[in-house]
mmCIF file of C-alpha atoms in Angstrom:
data_model
loop_
_atom_site.group_PDB
_atom_site.id
_atom_site.type_symbol
_atom_site.label_atom_id
_atom_site.label_comp_id
_atom_site.label_asym_id
_atom_site.label_seq_id
_atom_site.Cartn_x
_atom_site.Cartn_y
_atom_site.Cartn_z
ATOM 1 C CA LEU C 1 134.514 19.520 194.927
ATOM 2 C CA TRP C 2 136.180 21.561 197.930
ATOM 3 C CA LEU C 3 139.571 20.137 196.694
ATOM 4 C CA LEU C 4 138.946 21.425 193.073
ATOM 5 C CA GLY C 5 137.846 25.041 194.459
ATOM 6 C CA LEU C 6 134.416 24.329 193.852
ATOM 7 C CA ARG C 7 131.303 25.675 195.824
ATOM 8 C CA ALA C 8 128.166 23.668 195.104
ATOM 9 C CA LEU C 9 124.849 25.919 194.785
ATOM 10 C CA ARG C 10 121.554 24.396 194.204
ATOM 11 C CA VAL C 11 118.911 26.324 192.487
ATOM 12 C CA GLY C 12 115.442 24.956 192.560
ATOM 13 C CA GLN C 13 114.348 21.644 194.314
ATOM 14 C CA PRO C 14 114.503 18.087 193.341
ATOM 15 C CA LEU C 15 111.598 15.884 193.140
ATOM 16 C CA ALA C 16 111.119 13.118 195.784
ATOM 17 C CA ASP C 17 111.843 9.629 194.744
ATOM 18 C CA PRO C 18 111.717 7.986 192.489
ATOM 19 C CA VAL C 19 112.294 10.213 189.559
ATOM 20 C CA LEU C 20 114.455 10.147 186.265
ATOM 21 C CA PHE C 21 117.010 13.124 186.455
ATOM 22 C CA VAL C 22 118.403 14.142 183.125
ATOM 23 C CA ALA C 23 121.458 16.512 183.139
ATOM 24 C CA ASN C 24 124.029 17.854 180.704
ATOM 25 C CA HIS C 25 127.372 16.256 180.697
ATOM 26 C CA SER C 26 129.459 19.151 181.541
ATOM 27 C CA SER C 27 132.578 17.381 183.101
ATOM 28 C CA TRP C 28 133.719 14.268 184.741
ATOM 29 C CA ILE C 29 132.857 16.095 187.887
ATOM 30 C CA ALA C 30 128.981 16.071 187.122
ATOM 31 C CA ILE C 31 128.420 12.762 189.085
ATOM 32 C CA GLU C 32 130.147 14.215 192.181
ATOM 33 C CA LEU C 33 128.434 17.536 191.759
ATOM 34 C CA LEU C 34 124.805 16.048 191.350
ATOM 35 C CA HIS C 35 125.423 13.758 194.012
ATOM 36 C CA SER C 36 126.261 16.623 196.313
ATOM 37 C CA GLN C 37 122.747 17.693 196.073
ATOM 38 C CA ARG C 38 120.808 14.406 195.812
ATOM 39 C CA ALA C 39 121.396 11.001 196.303
ATOM 40 C CA VAL C 40 120.703 8.949 192.958
ATOM 41 C CA CYS C 41 121.917 6.079 190.938
ATOM 42 C CA PHE C 42 123.790 7.078 187.903
ATOM 43 C CA VAL C 43 124.413 5.648 184.469
ATOM 44 C CA ALA C 44 127.928 6.232 183.329
ATOM 45 C CA LYS C 45 130.296 4.909 180.609
ATOM 46 C CA ALA C 46 132.101 1.703 181.625
ATOM 47 C CA GLU C 47 135.514 3.357 181.504
ATOM 48 C CA ILE C 48 134.769 5.244 184.589
ATOM 49 C CA ALA C 49 134.950 2.289 186.700
ATOM 50 C CA GLY C 50 138.633 2.098 186.233
ATOM 51 C CA TRP C 51 139.479 5.693 186.918
ATOM 52 C CA PRO C 52 141.390 6.196 190.118
ATOM 53 C CA LEU C 53 139.276 7.400 192.970
ATOM 54 C CA VAL C 54 136.435 8.600 190.950
ATOM 55 C CA GLY C 55 135.565 5.080 189.654
ATOM 56 C CA TRP C 56 135.511 3.778 193.372
ATOM 57 C CA LEU C 57 133.226 6.623 194.176
ATOM 58 C CA ALA C 58 130.988 6.114 191.367
ATOM 59 C CA ALA C 59 130.772 2.245 192.051
ATOM 60 C CA SER C 60 130.282 2.925 195.727
ATOM 61 C CA GLY C 61 127.173 5.239 194.787
ATOM 62 C CA GLY C 62 125.388 2.520 192.788
ATOM 63 C CA THR C 63 126.340 3.743 189.688
ATOM 64 C CA ILE C 64 124.954 1.663 186.350
ATOM 65 C CA PHE C 65 127.916 1.178 183.944
ATOM 66 C CA HIS C 66 127.279 1.186 180.359
ATOM 67 C CA ARG C 67 129.595 0.081 177.351
ATOM 68 C CA ARG C 68 128.756 2.699 174.897
ATOM 69 C CA GLY C 69 127.931 1.612 171.470
ATOM 70 C CA ASN C 70 126.944 -1.881 172.772
ATOM 71 C CA ASN C 71 122.947 -2.181 172.193
ATOM 72 C CA TYR C 72 123.129 -5.347 174.294
ATOM 73 C CA SER C 73 124.720 -3.165 177.179
ATOM 74 C CA LEU C 74 122.107 -0.642 176.709
ATOM 75 C CA ALA C 75 119.130 -2.904 176.760
ATOM 76 C CA ALA C 76 120.491 -4.505 180.172
ATOM 77 C CA VAL C 77 120.951 -0.650 181.478
ATOM 78 C CA MET C 78 117.609 0.116 180.452
ATOM 79 C CA LEU C 79 116.285 -2.938 182.479
ATOM 80 C CA VAL C 80 118.322 -2.112 185.738
ATOM 81 C CA MET C 81 117.103 1.373 185.535
ATOM 82 C CA VAL C 82 113.560 0.477 185.198
ATOM 83 C CA ALA C 83 113.830 -1.820 188.136
ATOM 84 C CA ARG C 84 115.528 0.572 190.301
ATOM 85 C CA LEU C 85 112.806 3.348 189.655
ATOM 86 C CA ARG C 86 109.938 0.794 190.055
ATOM 87 C CA ALA C 87 111.734 0.175 193.704
ATOM 88 C CA GLY C 88 111.600 3.577 194.582
ATOM 89 C CA ARG C 89 115.372 4.740 193.776
ATOM 90 C CA SER C 90 115.917 7.778 191.661
ATOM 91 C CA VAL C 91 118.378 7.519 188.526
ATOM 92 C CA ALA C 92 120.253 10.195 186.932
ATOM 93 C CA VAL C 93 121.309 9.979 183.144
ATOM 94 C CA PHE C 94 123.484 11.949 181.061
ATOM 95 C CA PRO C 95 121.379 11.779 177.607
ATOM 96 C CA GLU C 96 124.326 13.636 175.543
ATOM 97 C CA GLY C 97 125.853 10.175 175.435
ATOM 98 C CA GLY C 98 129.317 11.939 176.515
ATOM 99 C CA SER C 99 130.845 15.228 177.584
ATOM 100 C CA GLY C 100 131.597 17.581 174.806
ATOM 101 C CA TYR C 101 133.968 20.634 174.128
ATOM 102 C CA ASN C 102 133.627 24.330 174.916
ATOM 103 C CA GLY C 103 130.392 24.015 176.631
ATOM 104 C CA VAL C 104 128.618 22.871 173.679
ATOM 105 C CA LEU C 105 125.190 21.135 174.658
ATOM 106 C CA LYS C 106 124.822 17.984 172.233
ATOM 107 C CA VAL C 107 121.535 16.370 170.874
ATOM 108 C CA PHE C 108 119.967 14.220 173.611
ATOM 109 C CA HIS C 109 119.447 10.588 172.973
ATOM 110 C CA ALA C 110 115.681 9.976 173.224
ATOM 111 C CA ARG C 111 115.759 6.013 173.852
ATOM 112 C CA ILE C 112 117.046 6.827 177.543
ATOM 113 C CA PHE C 113 113.600 8.358 178.359
ATOM 114 C CA GLN C 114 111.718 4.988 177.779
ATOM 115 C CA ALA C 115 112.872 3.946 181.509
ATOM 116 C CA ALA C 116 110.834 6.736 182.723
ATOM 117 C CA LEU C 117 107.874 5.755 180.699
ATOM 118 C CA ASP C 118 108.055 2.210 181.452
ATOM 119 C CA ALA C 119 108.563 2.872 185.371
ATOM 120 C CA GLU C 120 105.858 5.615 185.277
ATOM 121 C CA VAL C 121 108.121 8.085 186.862
ATOM 122 C CA PRO C 122 108.497 11.714 186.241
ATOM 123 C CA VAL C 123 111.596 13.195 184.237
ATOM 124 C CA GLN C 124 113.260 16.329 185.841
ATOM 125 C CA PRO C 125 116.014 18.031 183.967
ATOM 126 C CA VAL C 126 119.045 19.273 185.970
ATOM 127 C CA ALA C 127 121.377 21.729 184.643
ATOM 128 C CA LEU C 128 125.073 21.671 185.907
ATOM 129 C CA ARG C 129 126.536 25.009 185.332
ATOM 130 C CA PHE C 130 130.037 26.304 186.277
ATOM 131 C CA ALA C 131 130.497 29.957 186.920
ATOM 132 C CA ARG C 132 132.714 32.877 188.254
ATOM 133 C CA GLY C 133 130.635 36.033 189.271
ATOM 134 C CA GLY C 134 127.628 34.832 187.764
ATOM 135 C CA ARG C 135 129.324 34.197 184.040
ATOM 136 C CA ARG C 136 129.553 30.793 182.939
ATOM 137 C CA VAL C 137 132.810 29.086 182.530
ATOM 138 C CA VAL C 138 132.819 26.417 179.825
ATOM 139 C CA ASP C 139 136.651 25.353 180.170
ATOM 140 C CA VAL C 140 135.871 22.923 182.907
ATOM 141 C CA CYS C 141 135.328 20.230 180.522
ATOM 142 C CA PHE C 142 137.885 17.957 178.862
ATOM 143 C CA ARG C 143 139.783 19.841 176.167
ATOM 144 C CA GLU C 144 140.479 17.735 173.024
ATOM 145 C CA ASP C 145 142.901 15.117 173.487
ATOM 146 C CA GLU C 146 142.952 15.896 177.275
ATOM 147 C CA SER C 147 143.511 12.958 179.493
ATOM 148 C CA PHE C 148 141.841 12.679 182.983
ATOM 149 C CA VAL C 149 144.959 13.275 184.965
ATOM 150 C CA ALA C 150 145.700 16.557 182.708
ATOM 151 C CA ASN C 151 142.080 17.534 183.259
ATOM 152 C CA LEU C 152 142.385 17.088 187.132
ATOM 153 C CA LEU C 153 145.667 18.740 187.254
ATOM 154 C CA ARG C 154 144.574 21.562 185.111
ATOM 155 C CA LEU C 155 141.439 22.306 187.330
ATOM 156 C CA LEU C 156 143.447 22.095 190.573
ATOM 157 C CA GLY C 157 145.387 25.447 189.314
ATOM 158 C CA GLU C 158 142.204 27.159 188.515
ATOM 159 C CA PRO C 159 140.747 30.016 190.634
ATOM 160 C CA PRO C 160 137.747 28.807 192.666
ATOM 161 C CA MET C 161 134.486 28.923 190.976
ATOM 162 C CA ASP C 162 130.729 28.236 191.775
ATOM 163 C CA ALA C 163 129.255 24.796 190.742
ATOM 164 C CA GLU C 164 125.589 25.383 190.235
ATOM 165 C CA VAL C 165 122.969 22.522 190.218
ATOM 166 C CA HIS C 166 119.787 23.752 188.532
ATOM 167 C CA PHE C 167 116.633 21.538 189.281
ATOM 168 C CA LEU C 168 114.317 22.586 186.621
ATOM 169 C CA PRO C 169 110.532 22.197 186.116
ATOM 170 C CA VAL C 170 109.364 18.694 185.128
ATOM 171 C CA VAL C 171 109.165 17.498 181.542
ATOM 172 C CA PRO C 172 105.607 16.381 180.477
ATOM 173 C CA VAL C 173 105.503 12.540 179.945
ATOM 174 C CA SER C 174 104.568 11.837 176.360
ATOM 175 C CA PRO C 175 104.032 8.054 175.677
ATOM 176 C CA ASP C 176 104.399 8.599 171.812
ATOM 177 C CA GLY C 177 107.036 11.325 172.073
ATOM 178 C CA ARG C 178 110.293 10.140 173.619
ATOM 179 C CA ARG C 179 112.141 12.580 171.033
ATOM 180 C CA ARG C 180 109.719 15.456 172.349
ATOM 181 C CA MET C 181 110.746 14.921 175.940
ATOM 182 C CA ALA C 182 114.346 14.792 175.079
ATOM 183 C CA ASP C 183 114.219 18.138 173.245
ATOM 184 C CA GLN C 184 112.101 19.738 175.860
ATOM 185 C CA ALA C 185 114.493 18.457 178.496
ATOM 186 C CA ARG C 186 117.433 19.830 176.377
ATOM 187 C CA GLU C 187 115.762 23.331 175.871
ATOM 188 C CA ARG C 188 115.163 23.760 179.495
ATOM 189 C CA ILE C 189 118.862 23.023 180.390
ATOM 190 C CA ALA C 190 119.981 25.186 177.691
ATOM 191 C CA GLU C 191 118.107 28.215 179.025
ATOM 192 C CA ALA C 192 119.490 27.578 182.544
ATOM 193 C CA LEU C 193 122.960 27.445 181.207
ATOM 194 C CA ALA C 194 122.892 30.737 179.425
ATOM 195 C CA ASP C 195 124.291 34.116 181.305
ATOM 196 C CA GLN C 196 121.431 35.996 182.256
ATOM 197 C CA PRO C 197 121.064 39.864 181.453
ATOM 198 C CA ALA C 198 122.111 41.887 184.471
#
């Protein structure tokens, strides 16, 4: 984070283990950013395992790698998530299923919330927000057709900015409403991402 000119700032407090953290997928830096504030196991796309340095860091931190679009992989990931949560470890997921462009917050996939229900642990939304002078910077994400190396080099050339980690109020558990839990988590994160009036 320091090499990229990012200053990590925590807003709010993370819950004690075990908890399912759900965060917006703002950038490939999201794992390192959240890890700077709270040690957790992550669920991330399998391709990250092959990325230089980032892949090694992710694997060393206990990341659970998922092959997107593969239902067998998702079922296996869910079993590992539940096992880790029941063992008292916290897990963090990006329910958007991938990072978007231009700071757009995509729809949250509800199925991933089942792990919290099965393990009987709370769900805490986390908003990851990049800012300069309090104003949100959305150009940290990948640009369309931008490679990891190109994004990294572009970020190295940017002026310093704040990397905010907002730990938000817990989403009420709803056994019959994973979709409702996903929507509430997304709403809370969207509110935290917005620039607040001065």
